PDB file of C-alpha atoms in Angstrom:
ATOM      1  CA  GLY A   1    -157.351-214.280   6.675  1.00  0.00           C
ATOM      2  CA  ASP A   2    -153.658-213.613   7.103  1.00  0.00           C
ATOM      3  CA  SER A   3    -151.760-212.797   3.925  1.00  0.00           C
ATOM      4  CA  VAL A   4    -148.462-211.522   2.546  1.00  0.00           C
ATOM      5  CA  THR A   5    -148.004-209.373  -0.560  1.00  0.00           C
ATOM      6  CA  GLN A   6    -144.646-208.859  -2.274  1.00  0.00           C
ATOM      7  CA  MET A   7    -143.604-206.619  -5.093  1.00  0.00           C
ATOM      8  CA  GLU A   8    -143.763-208.206  -8.510  1.00  0.00           C
ATOM      9  CA  GLY A   9    -140.572-209.374 -10.106  1.00  0.00           C
ATOM     10  CA  PRO A  10    -138.277-210.028 -11.695  1.00  0.00           C
ATOM     11  CA  VAL A  11    -135.952-207.387 -10.335  1.00  0.00           C
ATOM     12  CA  THR A  12    -132.794-206.908 -12.384  1.00  0.00           C
ATOM     13  CA  LEU A  13    -129.895-204.925 -10.939  1.00  0.00           C
ATOM     14  CA  SER A  14    -126.249-204.299 -11.695  1.00  0.00           C
ATOM     15  CA  GLU A  15    -123.651-205.426  -9.195  1.00  0.00           C
ATOM     16  CA  GLU A  16    -123.196-202.981  -6.262  1.00  0.00           C
ATOM     17  CA  ALA A  17    -126.638-201.435  -6.771  1.00  0.00           C
ATOM     18  CA  CYS A  18    -129.022-200.895  -3.844  1.00  0.00           C
ATOM     19  CA  LEU A  19    -131.861-203.364  -3.371  1.00  0.00           C
ATOM     20  CA  THR A  20    -135.311-202.973  -1.880  1.00  0.00           C
ATOM     21  CA  ILE A  21    -137.961-205.686  -2.138  1.00  0.00           C
ATOM     22  CA  ASN A  22    -141.274-204.532  -0.714  1.00  0.00           C
ATOM     23  CA  CYS A  23    -143.381-206.761   1.506  1.00  0.00           C
ATOM     24  CA  THR A  24    -146.636-205.918   3.280  1.00  0.00           C
ATOM     25  CA  TYR A  25    -148.805-208.154   5.392  1.00  0.00           C
ATOM     26  CA  THR A  26    -152.279-208.562   6.817  1.00  0.00           C
ATOM     27  CA  ALA A  27    -152.678-210.354  10.131  1.00  0.00           C
ATOM     28  CA  THR A  28    -155.264-210.395  12.886  1.00  0.00           C
ATOM     29  CA  GLY A  29    -152.734-210.862  15.678  1.00  0.00           C
ATOM     30  CA  TYR A  30    -149.071-210.052  16.220  1.00  0.00           C
ATOM     31  CA  PRO A  31    -147.099-212.097  13.722  1.00  0.00           C
ATOM     32  CA  SER A  32    -143.451-212.945  13.433  1.00  0.00           C
ATOM     33  CA  LEU A  33    -142.030-211.982  10.042  1.00  0.00           C
ATOM     34  CA  PHE A  34    -139.464-213.789   7.917  1.00  0.00           C
ATOM     35  CA  TRP A  35    -137.520-213.589   4.699  1.00  0.00           C
ATOM     36  CA  TYR A  36    -136.608-216.888   3.044  1.00  0.00           C
ATOM     37  CA  VAL A  37    -134.316-217.219   0.018  1.00  0.00           C
ATOM     38  CA  GLN A  38    -134.141-219.881  -2.672  1.00  0.00           C
ATOM     39  CA  TYR A  39    -130.857-219.961  -4.590  1.00  0.00           C
ATOM     40  CA  PRO A  40    -130.856-221.710  -7.989  1.00  0.00           C
ATOM     41  CA  GLY A  41    -131.020-225.470  -7.557  1.00  0.00           C
ATOM     42  CA  GLU A  42    -131.296-225.283  -3.774  1.00  0.00           C
ATOM     43  CA  GLY A  43    -134.062-225.511  -1.186  1.00  0.00           C
ATOM     44  CA  LEU A  44    -135.533-222.524   0.610  1.00  0.00           C
ATOM     45  CA  GLN A  45    -133.552-221.306   3.586  1.00  0.00           C
ATOM     46  CA  LEU A  46    -134.152-218.717   6.260  1.00  0.00           C
ATOM     47  CA  LEU A  47    -132.445-215.389   5.524  1.00  0.00           C
ATOM     48  CA  LEU A  48    -133.616-213.299   8.489  1.00  0.00           C
ATOM     49  CA  LYS A  49    -136.508-212.802  10.881  1.00  0.00           C
ATOM     50  CA  ALA A  50    -138.099-210.323  13.287  1.00  0.00           C
ATOM     51  CA  THR A  51    -140.494-211.351  16.030  1.00  0.00           C
ATOM     52  CA  LYS A  52    -141.914-208.022  17.242  1.00  0.00           C
ATOM     53  CA  ALA A  53    -142.540-204.465  16.114  1.00  0.00           C
ATOM     54  CA  ASP A  54    -139.442-202.311  15.452  1.00  0.00           C
ATOM     55  CA  ASP A  55    -137.151-205.363  15.473  1.00  0.00           C
ATOM     56  CA  LYS A  56    -134.554-205.393  12.700  1.00  0.00           C
ATOM     57  CA  GLY A  57    -133.488-208.723  11.250  1.00  0.00           C
ATOM     58  CA  SER A  58    -130.147-208.883   9.445  1.00  0.00           C
ATOM     59  CA  ASN A  59    -127.961-211.468   7.737  1.00  0.00           C
ATOM     60  CA  LYS A  60    -125.427-211.529   4.882  1.00  0.00           C
ATOM     61  CA  GLY A  61    -125.716-207.767   4.451  1.00  0.00           C
ATOM     62  CA  PHE A  62    -129.515-207.910   4.118  1.00  0.00           C
ATOM     63  CA  GLU A  63    -131.787-206.075   6.559  1.00  0.00           C
ATOM     64  CA  ALA A  64    -135.509-205.797   7.185  1.00  0.00           C
ATOM     65  CA  THR A  65    -137.340-203.818   9.875  1.00  0.00           C
ATOM     66  CA  TYR A  66    -140.709-204.879  11.290  1.00  0.00           C
ATOM     67  CA  ARG A  67    -142.961-201.817  10.844  1.00  0.00           C
ATOM     68  CA  LYS A  68    -146.267-202.331  12.571  1.00  0.00           C
ATOM     69  CA  GLU A  69    -147.614-198.890  11.629  1.00  0.00           C
ATOM     70  CA  THR A  70    -147.246-199.606   7.920  1.00  0.00           C
ATOM     71  CA  THR A  71    -147.604-203.442   8.231  1.00  0.00           C
ATOM     72  CA  SER A  72    -144.408-203.811   6.230  1.00  0.00           C
ATOM     73  CA  PHE A  73    -141.174-205.809   6.292  1.00  0.00           C
ATOM     74  CA  HIS A  74    -139.178-204.564   3.286  1.00  0.00           C
ATOM     75  CA  LEU A  75    -135.915-206.336   2.448  1.00  0.00           C
ATOM     76  CA  GLU A  76    -132.905-204.091   1.792  1.00  0.00           C
ATOM     77  CA  LYS A  77    -129.265-204.445   0.859  1.00  0.00           C
ATOM     78  CA  GLY A  78    -126.873-201.617   0.178  1.00  0.00           C
ATOM     79  CA  SER A  79    -124.713-203.332  -2.433  1.00  0.00           C
ATOM     80  CA  VAL A  80    -125.834-206.502  -4.177  1.00  0.00           C
ATOM     81  CA  GLN A  81    -123.570-209.157  -5.655  1.00  0.00           C
ATOM     82  CA  VAL A  82    -124.076-211.625  -8.485  1.00  0.00           C
ATOM     83  CA  SER A  83    -124.266-214.367  -5.850  1.00  0.00           C
ATOM     84  CA  ASP A  84    -127.408-212.731  -4.413  1.00  0.00           C
ATOM     85  CA  SER A  85    -129.372-213.773  -7.504  1.00  0.00           C
ATOM     86  CA  ALA A  86    -132.220-215.884  -6.129  1.00  0.00           C
ATOM     87  CA  VAL A  87    -135.929-215.921  -5.362  1.00  0.00           C
ATOM     88  CA  TYR A  88    -136.852-214.121  -2.138  1.00  0.00           C
ATOM     89  CA  PHE A  89    -139.987-214.971  -0.149  1.00  0.00           C
ATOM     90  CA  CYS A  90    -141.553-212.868   2.587  1.00  0.00           C
ATOM     91  CA  ALA A  91    -143.542-214.837   5.159  1.00  0.00           C
ATOM     92  CA  LEU A  92    -145.429-214.501   8.416  1.00  0.00           C
ATOM     93  CA  SER A  93    -146.375-216.791  11.255  1.00  0.00           C
ATOM     94  CA  ASP A  94    -149.192-215.723  13.530  1.00  0.00           C
ATOM     95  CA  LEU A  95    -149.433-218.139  16.432  1.00  0.00           C
ATOM     96  CA  SER A  96    -151.866-215.864  18.270  1.00  0.00           C
ATOM     97  CA  SER A  97    -154.582-216.390  15.657  1.00  0.00           C
ATOM     98  CA  SER A  98    -153.963-219.845  14.277  1.00  0.00           C
ATOM     99  CA  ASN A  99    -152.031-221.602  17.024  1.00  0.00           C
ATOM    100  CA  THR A 100    -150.515-223.929  14.468  1.00  0.00           C
ATOM    101  CA  GLY A 101    -147.239-222.234  13.696  1.00  0.00           C
ATOM    102  CA  LYS A 102    -147.736-222.428   9.958  1.00  0.00           C
ATOM    103  CA  LEU A 103    -145.878-220.004   7.723  1.00  0.00           C
ATOM    104  CA  ILE A 104    -147.845-218.003   5.205  1.00  0.00           C
ATOM    105  CA  PHE A 105    -145.723-216.990   2.210  1.00  0.00           C
ATOM    106  CA  GLY A 106    -145.855-214.262  -0.371  1.00  0.00           C
ATOM    107  CA  GLN A 107    -145.574-215.122  -4.046  1.00  0.00           C
ATOM    108  CA  GLY A 108    -141.813-214.625  -4.193  1.00  0.00           C
ATOM    109  CA  THR A 109    -139.656-212.039  -5.990  1.00  0.00           C
ATOM    110  CA  THR A 110    -136.926-213.081  -8.398  1.00  0.00           C
ATOM    111  CA  LEU A 111    -133.725-211.043  -8.168  1.00  0.00           C
ATOM    112  CA  GLN A 112    -131.175-211.160 -10.962  1.00  0.00           C
ATOM    113  CA  VAL A 113    -127.878-209.355 -10.456  1.00  0.00           C
ATOM    114  CA  LYS A 114    -125.721-208.742 -13.514  1.00  0.00           C
ATOM    115  CA  PRO A 115    -121.939-208.219 -13.396  1.00  0.00           C
TER     116      PRO A 115
ATOM    117  CA  GLY B   1    -129.034-237.205   6.947  1.00  0.00           C
ATOM    118  CA  ALA B   2    -127.922-233.626   6.954  1.00  0.00           C
ATOM    119  CA  GLY B   3    -131.111-232.137   5.589  1.00  0.00           C
ATOM    120  CA  VAL B   4    -134.715-232.762   4.653  1.00  0.00           C
ATOM    121  CA  SER B   5    -134.899-235.432   1.971  1.00  0.00           C
ATOM    122  CA  GLN B   6    -137.756-235.758  -0.505  1.00  0.00           C
ATOM    123  CA  SER B   7    -138.437-238.473  -3.033  1.00  0.00           C
ATOM    124  CA  PRO B   8    -138.906-238.756  -5.875  1.00  0.00           C
ATOM    125  CA  SER B   9    -137.376-235.525  -7.127  1.00  0.00           C
ATOM    126  CA  ASN B  10    -139.523-235.703 -10.245  1.00  0.00           C
ATOM    127  CA  LYS B  11    -142.751-237.559 -10.929  1.00  0.00           C
ATOM    128  CA  VAL B  12    -144.739-237.696 -14.146  1.00  0.00           C
ATOM    129  CA  THR B  13    -148.128-239.355 -13.918  1.00  0.00           C
ATOM    130  CA  GLU B  14    -151.255-239.711 -15.990  1.00  0.00           C
ATOM    131  CA  LYS B  15    -154.440-237.951 -15.038  1.00  0.00           C
ATOM    132  CA  GLY B  16    -156.534-240.112 -12.740  1.00  0.00           C
ATOM    133  CA  LYS B  17    -153.647-242.060 -11.213  1.00  0.00           C
ATOM    134  CA  ASP B  18    -152.682-241.910  -7.535  1.00  0.00           C
ATOM    135  CA  VAL B  19    -149.257-240.672  -6.404  1.00  0.00           C
ATOM    136  CA  GLU B  20    -147.305-240.814  -3.156  1.00  0.00           C
ATOM    137  CA  LEU B  21    -144.656-238.289  -2.237  1.00  0.00           C
ATOM    138  CA  ARG B  22    -142.225-238.999   0.580  1.00  0.00           C
ATOM    139  CA  CYS B  23    -140.471-236.728   3.064  1.00  0.00           C
ATOM    140  CA  ASP B  24    -137.692-237.635   5.493  1.00  0.00           C
ATOM    141  CA  PRO B  25    -137.313-234.751   7.949  1.00  0.00           C
ATOM    142  CA  ILE B  26    -134.187-233.861   9.874  1.00  0.00           C
ATOM    143  CA  SER B  27    -133.716-236.245  12.786  1.00  0.00           C
ATOM    144  CA  GLY B  28    -135.174-234.850  15.993  1.00  0.00           C
ATOM    145  CA  HIS B  29    -137.395-232.283  14.301  1.00  0.00           C
ATOM    146  CA  THR B  30    -140.875-232.478  15.783  1.00  0.00           C
ATOM    147  CA  ALA B  31    -142.649-230.218  13.295  1.00  0.00           C
ATOM    148  CA  LEU B  32    -143.220-231.154   9.648  1.00  0.00           C
ATOM    149  CA  TYR B  33    -144.936-229.128   6.931  1.00  0.00           C
ATOM    150  CA  TRP B  34    -146.067-229.702   3.368  1.00  0.00           C
ATOM    151  CA  TYR B  35    -146.330-226.789   0.928  1.00  0.00           C
ATOM    152  CA  ARG B  36    -147.151-226.581  -2.771  1.00  0.00           C
ATOM    153  CA  GLN B  37    -145.431-224.186  -5.162  1.00  0.00           C
ATOM    154  CA  SER B  38    -147.124-223.599  -8.483  1.00  0.00           C
ATOM    155  CA  LEU B  39    -145.601-221.655 -11.380  1.00  0.00           C
ATOM    156  CA  GLY B  40    -145.851-217.944 -10.646  1.00  0.00           C
ATOM    157  CA  GLN B  41    -147.474-218.545  -7.284  1.00  0.00           C
ATOM    158  CA  GLY B  42    -146.195-218.351  -3.742  1.00  0.00           C
ATOM    159  CA  LEU B  43    -145.945-221.292  -1.424  1.00  0.00           C
ATOM    160  CA  GLU B  44    -149.359-222.667  -0.565  1.00  0.00           C
ATOM    161  CA  PHE B  45    -149.652-224.284   2.871  1.00  0.00           C
ATOM    162  CA  LEU B  46    -151.090-227.794   2.766  1.00  0.00           C
ATOM    163  CA  ILE B  47    -150.685-229.560   6.119  1.00  0.00           C
ATOM    164  CA  TYR B  48    -148.707-229.316   9.362  1.00  0.00           C
ATOM    165  CA  PHE B  49    -147.714-232.008  11.885  1.00  0.00           C
ATOM    166  CA  GLN B  50    -146.406-231.141  15.353  1.00  0.00           C
ATOM    167  CA  GLY B  51    -145.380-233.972  17.641  1.00  0.00           C
ATOM    168  CA  ASN B  52    -148.329-236.115  18.699  1.00  0.00           C
ATOM    169  CA  SER B  53    -150.908-233.375  18.179  1.00  0.00           C
ATOM    170  CA  ALA B  54    -153.654-233.685  15.609  1.00  0.00           C
ATOM    171  CA  PRO B  55    -152.362-232.341  12.270  1.00  0.00           C
ATOM    172  CA  ASP B  56    -153.543-229.028  10.861  1.00  0.00           C
ATOM    173  CA  LYS B  57    -155.109-230.078   7.551  1.00  0.00           C
ATOM    174  CA  SER B  58    -156.682-226.716   6.814  1.00  0.00           C
ATOM    175  CA  GLY B  59    -154.649-226.159   3.635  1.00  0.00           C
ATOM    176  CA  LEU B  60    -155.466-229.386   1.825  1.00  0.00           C
ATOM    177  CA  PRO B  61    -157.274-228.298  -1.367  1.00  0.00           C
ATOM    178  CA  SER B  62    -159.626-231.275  -1.668  1.00  0.00           C
ATOM    179  CA  ASP B  63    -160.397-234.689  -0.201  1.00  0.00           C
ATOM    180  CA  ARG B  64    -158.165-236.222  -2.877  1.00  0.00           C
ATOM    181  CA  PHE B  65    -155.216-235.020  -0.798  1.00  0.00           C
ATOM    182  CA  SER B  66    -154.122-236.739   2.404  1.00  0.00           C
ATOM    183  CA  ALA B  67    -150.954-237.042   4.438  1.00  0.00           C
ATOM    184  CA  GLU B  68    -149.679-239.120   7.278  1.00  0.00           C
ATOM    185  CA  ARG B  69    -146.642-239.101   9.462  1.00  0.00           C
ATOM    186  CA  THR B  70    -145.561-242.431  10.875  1.00  0.00           C
ATOM    187  CA  GLY B  71    -143.681-242.693  14.144  1.00  0.00           C
ATOM    188  CA  GLY B  72    -143.215-238.955  14.283  1.00  0.00           C
ATOM    189  CA  SER B  73    -140.686-239.072  11.465  1.00  0.00           C
ATOM    190  CA  VAL B  74    -141.268-239.912   7.791  1.00  0.00           C
ATOM    191  CA  SER B  75    -144.290-238.364   6.107  1.00  0.00           C
ATOM    192  CA  THR B  76    -146.164-239.352   2.962  1.00  0.00           C
ATOM    193  CA  LEU B  77    -148.393-237.020   0.956  1.00  0.00           C
ATOM    194  CA  THR B  78    -150.897-238.916  -1.183  1.00  0.00           C
ATOM    195  CA  ILE B  79    -152.853-237.442  -4.066  1.00  0.00           C
ATOM    196  CA  GLN B  80    -155.649-239.638  -5.398  1.00  0.00           C
ATOM    197  CA  ARG B  81    -157.117-239.416  -8.905  1.00  0.00           C
ATOM    198  CA  THR B  82    -154.613-236.734  -9.924  1.00  0.00           C
ATOM    199  CA  GLN B  83    -155.754-233.787 -12.042  1.00  0.00           C
ATOM    200  CA  GLN B  84    -153.688-231.514 -14.275  1.00  0.00           C
ATOM    201  CA  GLU B  85    -154.086-228.640 -11.820  1.00  0.00           C
ATOM    202  CA  ASP B  86    -152.205-230.746  -9.255  1.00  0.00           C
ATOM    203  CA  SER B  87    -149.008-230.185 -11.269  1.00  0.00           C
ATOM    204  CA  ALA B  88    -146.624-228.253  -9.013  1.00  0.00           C
ATOM    205  CA  VAL B  89    -143.545-228.583  -6.847  1.00  0.00           C
ATOM    206  CA  TYR B  90    -144.408-230.128  -3.493  1.00  0.00           C
ATOM    207  CA  LEU B  91    -142.123-228.975  -0.707  1.00  0.00           C
ATOM    208  CA  CYS B  92    -141.599-230.554   2.678  1.00  0.00           C
ATOM    209  CA  ALA B  93    -140.052-228.715   5.611  1.00  0.00           C
ATOM    210  CA  SER B  94    -139.247-229.511   9.216  1.00  0.00           C
ATOM    211  CA  SER B  95    -138.278-227.595  12.322  1.00  0.00           C
ATOM    212  CA  LYS B  96    -137.157-228.419  15.829  1.00  0.00           C
ATOM    213  CA  GLU B  97    -139.992-226.771  17.718  1.00  0.00           C
ATOM    214  CA  THR B  98    -142.245-223.854  16.886  1.00  0.00           C
ATOM    215  CA  LEU B  99    -141.321-221.135  14.434  1.00  0.00           C
ATOM    216  CA  TYR B 100    -140.597-218.727  17.262  1.00  0.00           C
ATOM    217  CA  ASN B 101    -137.609-220.843  18.220  1.00  0.00           C
ATOM    218  CA  SER B 102    -136.273-222.460  15.083  1.00  0.00           C
ATOM    219  CA  PRO B 103    -136.436-221.887  11.345  1.00  0.00           C
ATOM    220  CA  LEU B 104    -137.957-224.175   8.766  1.00  0.00           C
ATOM    221  CA  HIS B 105    -135.542-226.416   6.879  1.00  0.00           C
ATOM    222  CA  PHE B 106    -136.836-227.198   3.403  1.00  0.00           C
ATOM    223  CA  GLY B 107    -136.220-230.138   1.129  1.00  0.00           C
ATOM    224  CA  ASN B 108    -135.572-229.635  -2.587  1.00  0.00           C
ATOM    225  CA  GLY B 109    -139.109-230.689  -3.425  1.00  0.00           C
ATOM    226  CA  THR B 110    -140.854-233.149  -5.703  1.00  0.00           C
ATOM    227  CA  ARG B 111    -141.840-231.794  -9.105  1.00  0.00           C
ATOM    228  CA  LEU B 112    -145.144-233.419 -10.041  1.00  0.00           C
ATOM    229  CA  THR B 113    -146.372-233.294 -13.630  1.00  0.00           C
ATOM    230  CA  VAL B 114    -149.831-234.656 -14.424  1.00  0.00           C
ATOM    231  CA  THR B 115    -150.350-235.318 -18.124  1.00  0.00           C
TER     232      THR B 115
END
């Protein structure tokens, strides 16, 4: 079945460091890909998305490119801030195979940014 | 309300008792999802409602779990004869249409502890 695999956390960085959180997926069709973020004490919220191969999603300085050839959707940011500390979830939705629209999530990666 | 509302925020129950978890989605959102988040795990899909269509129950882990959505709005997730492995955070989310068009909006969840 469809699945999402993320790099294990926690990831601890100093402020202004570069961030990459790896995400790979398995899907039978042509999924849309998402990154959701959960800040401390808050609900999950959409960070960015890409709906087809080679699309780049971006928001708040974060970027991720949909790579069909490597089945990846790695999250990147050039300079992290303390306020980026959160749990990041990679997810896919494959309407072509399931026709239900459900999101399948990875296990989440905790990012801690120190001043 | 402004967002997805879940109640209670915390629930402690004894093994073998039944529990009901409530979700009030954003007004006008036709799609409603239930997920479960266990410690160290990703978000596990449970059930999905879309408009008047039959719900996708493929993620419910056993017949002790059931959910209904009345009048296309409020949803209740019921767990009968709770077990300790049911302890988790139960998240509800809603969206306007399908995931291709609108993101999921999550509630803050109900933390269920089965003693």
